[in-house]
Amino acid sequence: MIRKIPSFIEIYESLIKIPTISSQKKTLDQSNKILIDLLSNYFSELKFSIKIQNIPNTNKFNMLASIGNGTGGLLLSGHTDTVDFDEHSWTKDPFKLTKQKNKLYGLGTVDMKGFFAFILDVLCSINIKKIKKPIYILATANEETDMSGARYFIKSTSIKPDCVIIGEPTSLQLVKAHKGHISYSINVIGNTGHSSNPSNGVNSIEIMHFIIKKLLQLKTYLRKKYCHKEFSIAYPTMNFSSINGGNAINRICALCNLKFEIRPIPGLTLTQIEILVQEMLQVTFKKWPNRIFLKNLFFSVPPYEFPKESKIVKKIESSCNLIPITANYCTEAPFLKKIAPTLILGPGSIEQAHHADEYLDCSFIEPTKKIIKKLIIKFCY
Ligand SMILES: [Zn+2]
């Protein structure tokens, strides 16, 4: 059989070479169009039909490649964007695939453009004519920021595969549940004045002190009340990420800002957290009316869990010899689950994701190809 697309390593190189950074900072944020076009070309060569969709009001795109007719089948999904990188911490070129000591370095090698190189390589090694159910490949945009790619895709698609596999770097373990993420910013507006006379102003740091006390109560409450034993950190966590306020030693501090995040376990919804935060801060809102302003930062991701007793999990467990586990990071699973049962399973370790000198350990290469092949055979043959 003549191979219609470049070799595994050449594809990998071509994907890493195209910068596709997603960032909340407008100056760093990039379109993923060139990468989407490249992927479309590769999958077209393999006779897949391609649908490209533009995420409204952005320069970002999703791609759905599909082959085979009928219902069911398998959807393999990955995001096309990466996080930003710190050029001072990287010792290698983030956009050049560098092989060194059995590792493949580059931004997106594990998180997660590399996953598409695996899929393409496996597709070259199987007899596509034999498939009885469709194979879908989804490439999403903006996973690293607001997950708008996955959010938009589920609203606009009618496909119904039997299973979705997201190839995030799970060290080839089968992840069936993960935590969610919600983050807040609180501004306290006081009144400034000369520090020699406290009655000159309202000190925002002192108000923030009461707010922090209340949030710490909530942190303890969440830890005591909610538990999911399958998680390595079995309770919802809260983290104060930053605090800023004040500008001169002799001035009453007029503005203080606090940022914090909560990571809920499955069983605790985002709405419940919203209510708990509001309730906990109610007394401070009443005591200092029009001085405390709470808002959500970024976009929240719900916690996710797929029942490990389900048929799909059992099927993957037995055919690929995997045991379902949980993870503390977030993925697009809470959105893609609207299409089909969704699990996370991919090459490389999450330890290397979002880190300088991100790399894929080459020991994952052959096992990953085997697993993807098994999944296609199990779900589509
Ligand atoms: Zn990722």
CSV table of C-alpha atoms and ligand atoms in Angstrom, one decimal:
chain,number,residue,atom,x,y,z
A,1,MET,CA,0.0,0.0,0.0
A,2,ILE,CA,1.4,3.4,-0.9
A,3,ARG,CA,1.4,5.9,1.9
A,4,LYS,CA,-0.5,9.0,0.9
A,5,ILE,CA,0.7,11.2,3.7
A,6,PRO,CA,4.2,11.9,5.3
A,7,SER,CA,5.8,9.7,7.9
A,8,PHE,CA,4.7,9.9,11.6
A,9,ILE,CA,7.7,12.1,12.6
A,10,GLU,CA,7.2,14.4,9.6
A,11,ILE,CA,3.6,14.9,10.4
A,12,TYR,CA,4.5,15.5,14.1
A,13,GLU,CA,7.1,18.1,13.0
A,14,SER,CA,4.6,19.8,10.7
A,15,LEU,CA,2.0,20.2,13.5
A,16,ILE,CA,4.5,21.5,16.1
A,17,LYS,CA,5.9,24.0,13.5
A,18,ILE,CA,2.7,26.0,13.3
A,19,PRO,CA,2.2,28.2,16.3
A,20,THR,CA,-1.4,28.0,17.7
A,21,ILE,CA,-1.3,29.8,21.0
A,22,SER,CA,-4.5,30.5,22.8
A,23,SER,CA,-4.3,33.2,25.4
A,24,GLN,CA,-6.5,35.6,27.4
A,25,LYS,CA,-4.0,38.3,26.4
A,26,LYS,CA,-5.0,39.5,23.0
A,27,THR,CA,-1.5,40.2,21.9
A,28,LEU,CA,-0.5,36.6,22.3
A,29,ASP,CA,-3.7,34.9,21.0
A,30,GLN,CA,-3.3,33.3,17.6
A,31,SER,CA,-5.6,31.9,14.9
A,32,ASN,CA,-5.4,28.1,14.4
A,33,LYS,CA,-6.5,28.3,10.8
A,34,ILE,CA,-3.2,27.2,9.2
A,35,LEU,CA,-3.1,24.1,11.4
A,36,ILE,CA,-6.8,23.3,10.7
A,37,ASP,CA,-6.1,23.5,7.0
A,38,LEU,CA,-3.0,21.3,7.3
A,39,LEU,CA,-5.0,18.7,9.2
A,40,SER,CA,-7.9,18.9,6.7
A,41,ASN,CA,-5.4,18.2,3.9
A,42,TYR,CA,-4.0,15.2,5.7
A,43,PHE,CA,-7.4,13.7,6.4
A,44,SER,CA,-8.7,14.5,2.9
A,45,GLU,CA,-5.7,12.5,1.5
A,46,LEU,CA,-7.0,9.5,3.5
A,47,LYS,CA,-10.5,10.0,1.9
A,48,PHE,CA,-12.2,11.6,4.9
A,49,SER,CA,-14.9,14.2,4.4
A,50,ILE,CA,-14.0,17.5,6.0
A,51,LYS,CA,-16.2,20.1,7.8
A,52,ILE,CA,-14.6,23.2,9.0
A,53,GLN,CA,-16.5,25.6,11.3
A,54,ASN,CA,-15.6,29.1,12.3
A,55,ILE,CA,-16.3,29.9,16.0
A,56,PRO,CA,-18.5,33.0,15.7
A,57,ASN,CA,-16.7,36.3,16.1
A,58,THR,CA,-13.3,34.8,16.3
A,59,ASN,CA,-10.4,33.8,14.0
A,60,LYS,CA,-10.6,30.2,15.4
A,61,PHE,CA,-11.8,27.0,13.7
A,62,ASN,CA,-12.9,23.5,14.5
A,63,MET,CA,-12.5,20.6,12.0
A,64,LEU,CA,-14.6,17.5,11.9
A,65,ALA,CA,-13.2,14.8,9.6
A,66,SER,CA,-15.3,11.7,9.0
A,67,ILE,CA,-15.3,8.5,7.1
A,68,GLY,CA,-17.8,5.6,6.9
A,69,ASN,CA,-21.6,5.6,7.0
A,70,GLY,CA,-24.3,4.8,9.5
A,71,THR,CA,-24.7,5.5,13.1
A,72,GLY,CA,-22.4,4.9,16.1
A,73,GLY,CA,-18.7,4.6,15.6
A,74,LEU,CA,-15.8,6.3,17.3
A,75,LEU,CA,-14.9,10.0,17.7
A,76,LEU,CA,-11.2,10.8,18.4
A,77,SER,CA,-10.9,14.3,19.7
A,78,GLY,CA,-8.0,16.7,20.3
A,79,HIS,CA,-7.5,20.5,20.7
A,80,THR,CA,-5.4,22.3,18.2
A,81,ASP,CA,-4.2,25.1,20.5
A,82,THR,CA,-1.4,25.3,23.0
A,83,VAL,CA,-0.7,27.5,26.0
A,84,ASP,CA,1.7,30.4,25.7
A,85,PHE,CA,5.4,29.7,26.5
A,86,ASP,CA,8.1,31.5,28.5
A,87,GLU,CA,11.1,32.0,26.1
A,88,HIS,CA,13.5,32.3,29.0
A,89,SER,CA,12.6,28.9,30.5
A,90,TRP,CA,12.7,27.0,27.2
A,91,THR,CA,16.1,25.6,26.3
A,92,LYS,CA,14.8,24.4,22.9
A,93,ASP,CA,12.8,26.0,20.0
A,94,PRO,CA,9.2,25.4,21.0
A,95,PHE,CA,8.2,25.2,17.4
A,96,LYS,CA,10.8,22.8,16.2
A,97,LEU,CA,10.4,19.1,17.0
A,98,THR,CA,13.6,18.1,18.6
A,99,LYS,CA,14.5,14.5,19.3
A,100,GLN,CA,16.9,14.0,22.2
A,101,LYS,CA,17.5,11.0,24.5
A,102,ASN,CA,14.3,9.2,23.5
A,103,LYS,CA,12.2,12.3,23.9
A,104,LEU,CA,10.4,14.5,21.4
A,105,TYR,CA,10.5,18.2,22.5
A,106,GLY,CA,8.2,21.0,21.4
A,107,LEU,CA,5.2,23.0,22.4
A,108,GLY,CA,2.1,20.8,21.9
A,109,THR,CA,4.0,17.5,21.7
A,110,VAL,CA,1.9,16.1,24.6
A,111,ASP,CA,-0.7,18.8,25.0
A,112,MET,CA,-1.8,17.9,22.5
A,113,LYS,CA,-1.2,18.5,18.8
A,114,GLY,CA,0.9,15.3,18.7
A,115,PHE,CA,-2.2,13.2,19.1
A,116,PHE,CA,-3.2,13.9,15.5
A,117,ALA,CA,0.1,12.5,14.3
A,118,PHE,CA,-0.8,9.3,16.1
A,119,ILE,CA,-4.3,9.1,14.6
A,120,LEU,CA,-3.0,9.8,11.0
A,121,ASP,CA,-0.3,7.2,11.3
A,122,VAL,CA,-2.7,4.5,12.6
A,123,LEU,CA,-5.2,5.3,9.8
A,124,CYS,CA,-2.4,4.6,7.3
A,125,SER,CA,-1.9,1.1,8.8
A,126,ILE,CA,-5.5,-0.1,8.7
A,127,ASN,CA,-7.8,-1.1,6.0
A,128,ILE,CA,-10.3,1.7,6.0
A,129,LYS,CA,-12.5,-0.2,3.5
A,130,LYS,CA,-13.3,-2.7,6.2
A,131,ILE,CA,-15.0,-0.3,8.5
A,132,LYS,CA,-18.7,-0.7,9.2
A,133,LYS,CA,-19.2,2.3,11.4
A,134,PRO,CA,-17.9,5.8,11.0
A,135,ILE,CA,-14.6,7.2,12.3
A,136,TYR,CA,-14.8,10.8,13.3
A,137,ILE,CA,-11.8,13.1,14.1
A,138,LEU,CA,-12.5,16.3,15.9
A,139,ALA,CA,-10.0,19.1,16.1
A,140,THR,CA,-11.1,21.9,18.4
A,141,ALA,CA,-10.1,25.5,19.1
A,142,ASN,CA,-9.5,27.5,22.2
A,143,GLU,CA,-9.4,24.6,24.7
A,144,GLU,CA,-6.7,26.4,26.7
A,145,THR,CA,-8.8,29.5,27.2
A,146,ASP,CA,-12.6,29.3,27.2
A,147,MET,CA,-13.2,25.9,25.5
A,148,SER,CA,-15.4,27.8,23.0
A,149,GLY,CA,-14.4,25.3,20.2
A,150,ALA,CA,-16.0,22.3,22.0
A,151,ARG,CA,-18.9,24.4,23.3
A,152,TYR,CA,-19.7,25.5,19.8
A,153,PHE,CA,-19.3,22.1,18.2
A,154,ILE,CA,-21.8,20.4,20.5
A,155,LYS,CA,-24.4,23.0,19.7
A,156,SER,CA,-24.0,22.6,16.0
A,157,THR,CA,-23.5,18.9,15.4
A,158,SER,CA,-25.9,16.0,15.0
A,159,ILE,CA,-23.4,13.1,14.9
A,160,LYS,CA,-24.0,10.3,17.4
A,161,PRO,CA,-20.9,8.1,17.8
A,162,ASP,CA,-20.9,5.3,20.4
A,163,CYS,CA,-17.9,6.8,22.2
A,164,VAL,CA,-15.7,9.9,22.3
A,165,ILE,CA,-12.0,9.6,23.2
A,166,ILE,CA,-10.1,12.8,24.1
A,167,GLY,CA,-6.4,12.2,23.6
A,168,GLU,CA,-5.1,14.5,26.4
A,169,PRO,CA,-1.9,13.3,28.0
A,170,THR,CA,-3.1,10.7,30.5
A,171,SER,CA,0.1,8.6,30.4
A,172,LEU,CA,-2.1,6.2,28.4
A,173,GLN,CA,-4.4,5.7,31.4
A,174,LEU,CA,-8.1,5.7,31.0
A,175,VAL,CA,-9.5,8.8,32.7
A,176,LYS,CA,-13.3,8.6,33.4
A,177,ALA,CA,-13.7,11.5,35.8
A,178,HIS,CA,-12.0,14.8,36.6
A,179,LYS,CA,-12.5,17.9,38.7
A,180,GLY,CA,-14.1,21.2,37.5
A,181,HIS,CA,-12.8,24.7,37.7
A,182,ILE,CA,-14.4,28.0,38.7
A,183,SER,CA,-12.5,31.3,39.4
A,184,TYR,CA,-13.4,34.6,40.9
A,185,SER,CA,-12.1,38.1,41.3
A,186,ILE,CA,-13.2,40.3,44.2
A,187,ASN,CA,-12.7,44.1,44.3
A,188,VAL,CA,-13.2,46.0,47.5
A,189,ILE,CA,-13.6,49.7,47.1
A,190,GLY,CA,-12.8,51.7,50.2
A,191,ASN,CA,-12.1,55.4,50.5
A,192,THR,CA,-8.6,56.8,50.7
A,193,GLY,CA,-7.3,59.4,53.0
A,194,HIS,CA,-4.2,60.3,55.1
A,195,SER,CA,-3.3,57.4,57.4
A,196,SER,CA,-2.9,59.7,60.4
A,197,ASN,CA,-6.6,59.8,60.9
A,198,PRO,CA,-8.4,56.5,60.3
A,199,SER,CA,-11.8,58.2,60.1
A,200,ASN,CA,-10.6,59.9,56.9
A,201,GLY,CA,-11.3,56.8,54.9
A,202,VAL,CA,-12.5,53.2,54.6
A,203,ASN,CA,-9.7,50.7,54.4
A,204,SER,CA,-10.3,48.1,51.7
A,205,ILE,CA,-7.6,45.7,53.1
A,206,GLU,CA,-9.5,45.5,56.4
A,207,ILE,CA,-12.7,44.6,54.6
A,208,MET,CA,-10.8,42.1,52.5
A,209,HIS,CA,-9.7,40.5,55.8
A,210,PHE,CA,-13.3,39.7,56.7
A,211,ILE,CA,-13.9,38.3,53.2
A,212,ILE,CA,-10.9,36.0,53.4
A,213,LYS,CA,-12.0,34.8,56.8
A,214,LYS,CA,-15.4,33.9,55.3
A,215,LEU,CA,-13.8,32.2,52.3
A,216,LEU,CA,-11.6,30.2,54.6
A,217,GLN,CA,-14.7,29.0,56.3
A,218,LEU,CA,-16.1,27.9,53.0
A,219,LYS,CA,-12.9,26.1,52.2
A,220,THR,CA,-13.1,24.1,55.4
A,221,TYR,CA,-16.8,23.4,54.8
A,222,LEU,CA,-16.2,22.1,51.2
A,223,ARG,CA,-13.4,19.9,52.5
A,224,LYS,CA,-15.6,18.4,55.3
A,225,LYS,CA,-18.8,18.1,53.3
A,226,TYR,CA,-17.7,16.7,49.9
A,227,CYS,CA,-15.6,13.7,49.3
A,228,HIS,CA,-14.9,11.5,46.2
A,229,LYS,CA,-12.6,8.7,47.3
A,230,GLU,CA,-11.4,7.9,43.8
A,231,PHE,CA,-9.6,11.2,43.5
A,232,SER,CA,-6.0,11.6,44.8
A,233,ILE,CA,-7.2,14.9,46.3
A,234,ALA,CA,-10.6,13.7,47.4
A,235,TYR,CA,-12.2,17.0,48.2
A,236,PRO,CA,-13.0,20.3,46.4
A,237,THR,CA,-10.0,22.6,46.8
A,238,MET,CA,-9.8,26.4,47.1
A,239,ASN,CA,-6.8,28.4,46.3
A,240,PHE,CA,-6.1,32.1,46.8
A,241,SER,CA,-4.1,33.0,43.7
A,242,SER,CA,-3.3,36.7,44.1
A,243,ILE,CA,-4.0,39.7,46.3
A,244,ASN,CA,-3.2,43.3,45.5
A,245,GLY,CA,-3.9,46.6,47.2
A,246,GLY,CA,-2.5,49.9,48.4
A,247,ASN,CA,0.2,52.2,47.1
A,248,ALA,CA,1.7,54.3,49.9
A,249,ILE,CA,2.6,53.6,53.5
A,250,ASN,CA,0.8,56.7,54.8
A,251,ARG,CA,-2.4,56.3,52.7
A,252,ILE,CA,-5.6,54.4,53.6
A,253,CYS,CA,-5.9,51.6,51.1
A,254,ALA,CA,-8.8,52.4,48.8
A,255,LEU,CA,-8.7,49.4,46.5
A,256,CYS,CA,-8.0,45.8,47.2
A,257,ASN,CA,-8.3,42.8,44.8
A,258,LEU,CA,-8.3,39.1,45.5
A,259,LYS,CA,-8.4,36.3,43.0
A,260,PHE,CA,-9.3,32.7,43.9
A,261,GLU,CA,-10.3,29.5,42.3
A,262,ILE,CA,-12.3,26.4,43.4
A,263,ARG,CA,-11.9,22.9,41.9
A,264,PRO,CA,-15.1,21.0,42.5
A,265,ILE,CA,-15.3,17.2,42.5
A,266,PRO,CA,-18.1,15.4,40.6
A,267,GLY,CA,-21.2,15.6,42.8
A,268,LEU,CA,-20.7,19.3,43.5
A,269,THR,CA,-22.1,21.5,40.7
A,270,LEU,CA,-20.9,24.9,39.5
A,271,THR,CA,-24.3,26.3,40.5
A,272,GLN,CA,-24.0,24.9,44.0
A,273,ILE,CA,-20.6,26.7,44.3
A,274,GLU,CA,-22.0,30.0,43.1
A,275,ILE,CA,-24.7,29.7,45.7
A,276,LEU,CA,-22.3,28.8,48.5
A,277,VAL,CA,-19.9,31.7,47.7
A,278,GLN,CA,-22.8,34.1,47.6
A,279,GLU,CA,-24.3,32.8,50.9
A,280,MET,CA,-20.9,32.9,52.6
A,281,LEU,CA,-20.2,36.5,51.6
A,282,GLN,CA,-23.8,37.7,52.3
A,283,VAL,CA,-22.9,39.2,55.7
A,284,THR,CA,-20.0,41.2,54.3
A,285,PHE,CA,-22.1,42.4,51.4
A,286,LYS,CA,-24.7,43.7,53.9
A,287,LYS,CA,-22.1,45.2,56.3
A,288,TRP,CA,-20.4,47.1,53.4
A,289,PRO,CA,-23.0,47.8,50.8
A,290,ASN,CA,-21.7,48.9,47.3
A,291,ARG,CA,-18.1,48.3,48.3
A,292,ILE,CA,-17.6,44.6,47.5
A,293,PHE,CA,-17.7,43.5,43.8
A,294,LEU,CA,-17.5,39.8,43.0
A,295,LYS,CA,-17.2,38.5,39.5
A,296,ASN,CA,-16.3,35.3,37.7
A,297,LEU,CA,-12.9,35.2,36.0
A,298,PHE,CA,-12.7,33.3,32.7
A,299,PHE,CA,-15.1,30.5,31.9
A,300,SER,CA,-16.0,27.8,34.3
A,301,VAL,CA,-15.7,24.1,33.5
A,302,PRO,CA,-18.0,21.6,35.3
A,303,PRO,CA,-16.6,18.5,37.0
A,304,TYR,CA,-16.9,15.4,35.0
A,305,GLU,CA,-17.6,11.7,35.7
A,306,PHE,CA,-18.6,8.8,33.5
A,307,PRO,CA,-19.9,5.7,35.4
A,308,LYS,CA,-17.1,3.1,35.4
A,309,GLU,CA,-19.7,0.3,35.5
A,310,SER,CA,-21.0,1.4,32.0
A,311,LYS,CA,-20.7,-1.0,29.0
A,312,ILE,CA,-18.4,1.4,27.1
A,313,VAL,CA,-15.9,1.6,29.9
A,314,LYS,CA,-16.0,-2.2,30.4
A,315,LYS,CA,-15.4,-2.6,26.6
A,316,ILE,CA,-12.3,-0.3,26.6
A,317,GLU,CA,-11.1,-1.8,29.9
A,318,SER,CA,-11.1,-5.3,28.5
A,319,SER,CA,-10.0,-4.7,25.0
A,320,CYS,CA,-7.1,-2.3,25.8
A,321,ASN,CA,-6.3,-3.7,29.3
A,322,LEU,CA,-6.9,-0.4,31.1
A,323,ILE,CA,-8.3,0.5,34.5
A,324,PRO,CA,-10.4,3.7,34.8
A,325,ILE,CA,-8.9,6.4,37.0
A,326,THR,CA,-9.6,10.0,37.9
A,327,ALA,CA,-7.7,13.2,37.2
A,328,ASN,CA,-7.4,16.6,38.9
A,329,TYR,CA,-7.2,18.7,35.7
A,330,CYS,CA,-10.0,19.7,33.4
A,331,THR,CA,-10.8,18.7,29.8
A,332,GLU,CA,-13.5,19.2,27.2
A,333,ALA,CA,-15.3,16.1,28.4
A,334,PRO,CA,-18.1,17.9,30.2
A,335,PHE,CA,-19.1,19.3,26.8
A,336,LEU,CA,-18.4,16.5,24.4
A,337,LYS,CA,-20.4,14.1,26.7
A,338,LYS,CA,-23.5,15.6,25.2
A,339,ILE,CA,-22.7,13.7,22.0
A,340,ALA,CA,-21.6,10.4,23.4
A,341,PRO,CA,-20.0,8.7,26.4
A,342,THR,CA,-16.6,10.4,26.7
A,343,LEU,CA,-13.3,9.2,28.1
A,344,ILE,CA,-9.9,10.7,28.2
A,345,LEU,CA,-6.9,8.6,27.0
A,346,GLY,CA,-3.7,9.8,25.4
A,347,PRO,CA,0.0,9.6,25.1
A,348,GLY,CA,2.5,11.5,27.3
A,349,SER,CA,2.3,12.8,30.8
A,350,ILE,CA,0.3,15.7,32.1
A,351,GLU,CA,3.4,16.6,34.1
A,352,GLN,CA,5.0,17.9,30.9
A,353,ALA,CA,1.9,19.9,29.8
A,354,HIS,CA,2.1,23.7,30.2
A,355,HIS,CA,5.8,23.3,31.2
A,356,ALA,CA,9.0,24.6,29.5
A,357,ASP,CA,10.7,22.0,27.3
A,358,GLU,CA,7.4,20.1,27.0
A,359,TYR,CA,8.1,16.6,25.6
A,360,LEU,CA,6.7,13.3,24.7
A,361,ASP,CA,8.5,10.3,26.0
A,362,CYS,CA,9.1,8.1,23.0
A,363,SER,CA,8.2,5.0,25.1
A,364,PHE,CA,4.6,6.0,24.5
A,365,ILE,CA,4.7,5.9,20.8
A,366,GLU,CA,4.2,2.2,20.0
A,367,PRO,CA,1.7,1.5,22.9
A,368,THR,CA,-0.4,4.5,21.8
A,369,LYS,CA,-0.6,3.4,18.2
A,370,LYS,CA,-1.6,0.0,19.3
A,371,ILE,CA,-4.4,1.4,21.6
A,372,ILE,CA,-5.8,3.7,18.9
A,373,LYS,CA,-5.8,0.8,16.4
A,374,LYS,CA,-7.6,-1.4,18.9
A,375,LEU,CA,-10.2,1.3,19.6
A,376,ILE,CA,-10.9,1.8,15.9
A,377,ILE,CA,-11.3,-2.0,15.4
A,378,LYS,CA,-13.5,-2.4,18.5
A,379,PHE,CA,-15.8,0.5,17.6
A,380,CYS,CA,-15.8,0.7,13.8
A,381,TYR,CA,-15.1,-2.8,12.4
B,1,ZN,ZN,-4.7,19.8,26.7
